Structure formats: C-alpha cells, structure tokens
Amino acid sequence: MKIDKDKRLVVLDEELEGISPDELKDELPERQPRFIVYSYKYQHDDGRVSYPLCFIFSSPVGCKPEQQMMYAGSKNKLVQTAELTKVFEIRNTEDLTEEWLCEKLGFFH
C-alpha cells in the first residue's frame, strides 16, 4: 500500500499472490516507502503450521524526508485500524528475506 499524497489516504498499490518474501522484495520500490500486509505460511518447531498476517513498513534509506514523515505518521493508525499485531520495519529492501521474516516471527512463538 502507498499513500496518495493528494487525497491523503492509504491506497492499495498492488496485490500479489503466492510470492515468497524474496520475490516480494523485488517488487518494492528502492527509494519509496510502502506498507505491506503479508500472509506467511509459518512452520513451527513442533510441526504446526500457521498463517500470521504480518505488517511490514518498508522505509528505504534515501527516501525523501517528507515521504518518510508522512508514512511514519500514518503507520500506527493503519496498524490499529487493521488490528495487526506482527509489525516489522525494514530500512533496506534487500533485508526482506524468508530468513529475516522467520527470525522476526520466532519472537512471537
């Protein structure tokens, strides 16, 4: 999702299905922030499988400061409205890997 600056609304930028975190990072703009809601198939150590809904705030280094402030100011309201609990942030799109996401989700289990 991205912010429509003129309308001052968070809007759906693109919807992708069946992609891995590694494929997702290739879809993200390198110099623009984005809000990502990602359903991930998580394999627990005991064999159980869950599908946590993850909120990822991508705010790459090199974004315009005004964009960073606009997105950072909207993040908490969006998380509250969507009632998301697994909230992560990345500053470099290259960091968005399956290993990174599993490590972050491991904190919740």
PDB file of C-alpha atoms in Angstrom:
ATOM      1  CA  MET A   1       0.000   0.000   0.000  1.00  0.00           C
ATOM      2  CA  LYS A   2       1.097   3.542  -0.526  1.00  0.00           C
ATOM      3  CA  ILE A   3      -0.067   6.987   0.481  1.00  0.00           C
ATOM      4  CA  ASP A   4      -1.918   9.056  -2.086  1.00  0.00           C
ATOM      5  CA  LYS A   5      -0.471  12.441  -1.189  1.00  0.00           C
ATOM      6  CA  ASP A   6      -3.237  14.458  -2.890  1.00  0.00           C
ATOM      7  CA  LYS A   7      -6.110  12.556  -1.267  1.00  0.00           C
ATOM      8  CA  ARG A   8      -4.187  11.981   1.984  1.00  0.00           C
ATOM      9  CA  LEU A   9      -5.301   8.355   2.013  1.00  0.00           C
ATOM     10  CA  VAL A  10      -3.581   4.991   2.202  1.00  0.00           C
ATOM     11  CA  VAL A  11      -4.429   3.180  -1.045  1.00  0.00           C
ATOM     12  CA  LEU A  12      -3.763  -0.284  -2.436  1.00  0.00           C
ATOM     13  CA  ASP A  13      -0.774  -0.002  -4.753  1.00  0.00           C
ATOM     14  CA  GLU A  14      -0.545  -3.622  -5.850  1.00  0.00           C
ATOM     15  CA  GLU A  15      -1.883  -7.009  -4.782  1.00  0.00           C
ATOM     16  CA  LEU A  16       0.344 -10.037  -5.271  1.00  0.00           C
ATOM     17  CA  GLU A  17      -0.465 -13.676  -4.561  1.00  0.00           C
ATOM     18  CA  GLY A  18       1.697 -16.721  -3.951  1.00  0.00           C
ATOM     19  CA  ILE A  19       5.053 -14.978  -3.734  1.00  0.00           C
ATOM     20  CA  SER A  20       7.901 -15.527  -1.302  1.00  0.00           C
ATOM     21  CA  PRO A  21       9.473 -12.762   0.795  1.00  0.00           C
ATOM     22  CA  ASP A  22      12.448 -12.845  -1.584  1.00  0.00           C
ATOM     23  CA  GLU A  23      10.170 -12.278  -4.581  1.00  0.00           C
ATOM     24  CA  LEU A  24       8.281  -9.580  -2.693  1.00  0.00           C
ATOM     25  CA  LYS A  25      11.422  -7.537  -2.082  1.00  0.00           C
ATOM     26  CA  ASP A  26      11.997  -7.365  -5.850  1.00  0.00           C
ATOM     27  CA  GLU A  27       8.562  -5.740  -6.229  1.00  0.00           C
ATOM     28  CA  LEU A  28       9.270  -2.936  -3.743  1.00  0.00           C
ATOM     29  CA  PRO A  29      10.427   0.482  -4.938  1.00  0.00           C
ATOM     30  CA  GLU A  30      14.016   1.176  -3.895  1.00  0.00           C
ATOM     31  CA  ARG A  31      13.522   4.792  -2.853  1.00  0.00           C
ATOM     32  CA  GLN A  32       9.877   4.998  -1.774  1.00  0.00           C
ATOM     33  CA  PRO A  33       8.213   3.825   1.432  1.00  0.00           C
ATOM     34  CA  ARG A  34       5.476   1.191   1.319  1.00  0.00           C
ATOM     35  CA  PHE A  35       3.152  -0.548   3.749  1.00  0.00           C
ATOM     36  CA  ILE A  36       2.960  -4.296   3.206  1.00  0.00           C
ATOM     37  CA  VAL A  37       0.424  -6.710   4.658  1.00  0.00           C
ATOM     38  CA  TYR A  38       1.793 -10.197   4.072  1.00  0.00           C
ATOM     39  CA  SER A  39       0.236 -13.554   4.932  1.00  0.00           C
ATOM     40  CA  TYR A  40       3.051 -16.008   5.553  1.00  0.00           C
ATOM     41  CA  LYS A  41       2.996 -19.796   5.943  1.00  0.00           C
ATOM     42  CA  TYR A  42       4.980 -20.292   9.156  1.00  0.00           C
ATOM     43  CA  GLN A  43       6.230 -23.761  10.106  1.00  0.00           C
ATOM     44  CA  HIS A  44       6.570 -24.082  13.894  1.00  0.00           C
ATOM     45  CA  ASP A  45       9.281 -26.190  15.528  1.00  0.00           C
ATOM     46  CA  ASP A  46       6.639 -28.665  16.740  1.00  0.00           C
ATOM     47  CA  GLY A  47       5.303 -29.231  13.202  1.00  0.00           C
ATOM     48  CA  ARG A  48       2.251 -26.981  13.421  1.00  0.00           C
ATOM     49  CA  VAL A  49       1.589 -24.551  10.583  1.00  0.00           C
ATOM     50  CA  SER A  50       0.109 -21.079  10.994  1.00  0.00           C
ATOM     51  CA  TYR A  51      -0.528 -18.196   8.628  1.00  0.00           C
ATOM     52  CA  PRO A  52       0.327 -14.996  10.507  1.00  0.00           C
ATOM     53  CA  LEU A  53      -0.628 -11.688   8.953  1.00  0.00           C
ATOM     54  CA  CYS A  54       2.491  -9.526   9.033  1.00  0.00           C
ATOM     55  CA  PHE A  55       2.627  -5.767   8.633  1.00  0.00           C
ATOM     56  CA  ILE A  56       5.939  -4.629   7.172  1.00  0.00           C
ATOM     57  CA  PHE A  57       6.816  -0.967   6.896  1.00  0.00           C
ATOM     58  CA  SER A  58       9.428  -0.518   4.185  1.00  0.00           C
ATOM     59  CA  SER A  59      11.149   2.845   4.544  1.00  0.00           C
ATOM     60  CA  PRO A  60      14.326   2.602   2.474  1.00  0.00           C
ATOM     61  CA  VAL A  61      17.325   4.792   3.153  1.00  0.00           C
ATOM     62  CA  GLY A  62      17.293   7.531   0.520  1.00  0.00           C
ATOM     63  CA  CYS A  63      13.550   8.284   0.671  1.00  0.00           C
ATOM     64  CA  LYS A  64      12.572  11.920   0.648  1.00  0.00           C
ATOM     65  CA  PRO A  65      12.277  13.124   4.274  1.00  0.00           C
ATOM     66  CA  GLU A  66       8.722  14.386   3.673  1.00  0.00           C
ATOM     67  CA  GLN A  67       7.686  10.925   2.444  1.00  0.00           C
ATOM     68  CA  GLN A  68       9.304   9.238   5.440  1.00  0.00           C
ATOM     69  CA  MET A  69       7.483  11.545   7.848  1.00  0.00           C
ATOM     70  CA  MET A  70       4.129  11.079   6.084  1.00  0.00           C
ATOM     71  CA  TYR A  71       4.430   7.278   6.164  1.00  0.00           C
ATOM     72  CA  ALA A  72       5.802   7.127   9.712  1.00  0.00           C
ATOM     73  CA  GLY A  73       2.936   9.337  10.875  1.00  0.00           C
ATOM     74  CA  SER A  74       0.348   7.064   9.245  1.00  0.00           C
ATOM     75  CA  LYS A  75       1.821   3.716  10.295  1.00  0.00           C
ATOM     76  CA  ASN A  76       0.364   3.412  13.808  1.00  0.00           C
ATOM     77  CA  LYS A  77      -3.154   4.404  12.749  1.00  0.00           C
ATOM     78  CA  LEU A  78      -3.082   1.863   9.914  1.00  0.00           C
ATOM     79  CA  VAL A  79      -1.819  -0.904  12.234  1.00  0.00           C
ATOM     80  CA  GLN A  80      -4.541  -0.093  14.793  1.00  0.00           C
ATOM     81  CA  THR A  81      -7.306   0.095  12.188  1.00  0.00           C
ATOM     82  CA  ALA A  82      -6.318  -3.242  10.645  1.00  0.00           C
ATOM     83  CA  GLU A  83      -5.757  -4.762  14.122  1.00  0.00           C
ATOM     84  CA  LEU A  84      -2.371  -6.179  13.138  1.00  0.00           C
ATOM     85  CA  THR A  85      -0.031  -7.442  15.860  1.00  0.00           C
ATOM     86  CA  LYS A  86       3.052  -8.611  13.964  1.00  0.00           C
ATOM     87  CA  VAL A  87       4.581  -5.302  12.929  1.00  0.00           C
ATOM     88  CA  PHE A  88       8.065  -5.055  11.437  1.00  0.00           C
ATOM     89  CA  GLU A  89      10.140  -2.376   9.765  1.00  0.00           C
ATOM     90  CA  ILE A  90      12.888  -2.552   7.183  1.00  0.00           C
ATOM     91  CA  ARG A  91      15.212   0.232   6.043  1.00  0.00           C
ATOM     92  CA  ASN A  92      16.802  -1.736   3.203  1.00  0.00           C
ATOM     93  CA  THR A  93      14.587  -3.755   0.827  1.00  0.00           C
ATOM     94  CA  GLU A  94      17.394  -6.319   0.479  1.00  0.00           C
ATOM     95  CA  ASP A  95      16.777  -7.280   4.127  1.00  0.00           C
ATOM     96  CA  LEU A  96      13.353  -8.703   3.261  1.00  0.00           C
ATOM     97  CA  THR A  97      14.153 -12.409   3.069  1.00  0.00           C
ATOM     98  CA  GLU A  98      12.468 -15.562   4.295  1.00  0.00           C
ATOM     99  CA  GLU A  99      15.201 -15.953   6.912  1.00  0.00           C
ATOM    100  CA  TRP A 100      14.605 -12.397   8.218  1.00  0.00           C
ATOM    101  CA  LEU A 101      10.840 -12.926   8.412  1.00  0.00           C
ATOM    102  CA  CYS A 102      11.174 -16.282  10.215  1.00  0.00           C
ATOM    103  CA  GLU A 103      13.562 -14.707  12.706  1.00  0.00           C
ATOM    104  CA  LYS A 104      11.094 -11.878  13.384  1.00  0.00           C
ATOM    105  CA  LEU A 105       8.137 -14.274  13.700  1.00  0.00           C
ATOM    106  CA  GLY A 106      10.136 -16.542  16.014  1.00  0.00           C
ATOM    107  CA  PHE A 107       9.898 -13.820  18.642  1.00  0.00           C
ATOM    108  CA  PHE A 108       6.109 -14.354  18.827  1.00  0.00           C
ATOM    109  CA  HIS A 109       6.236 -18.135  19.333  1.00  0.00           C
TER     110      HIS A 109
END
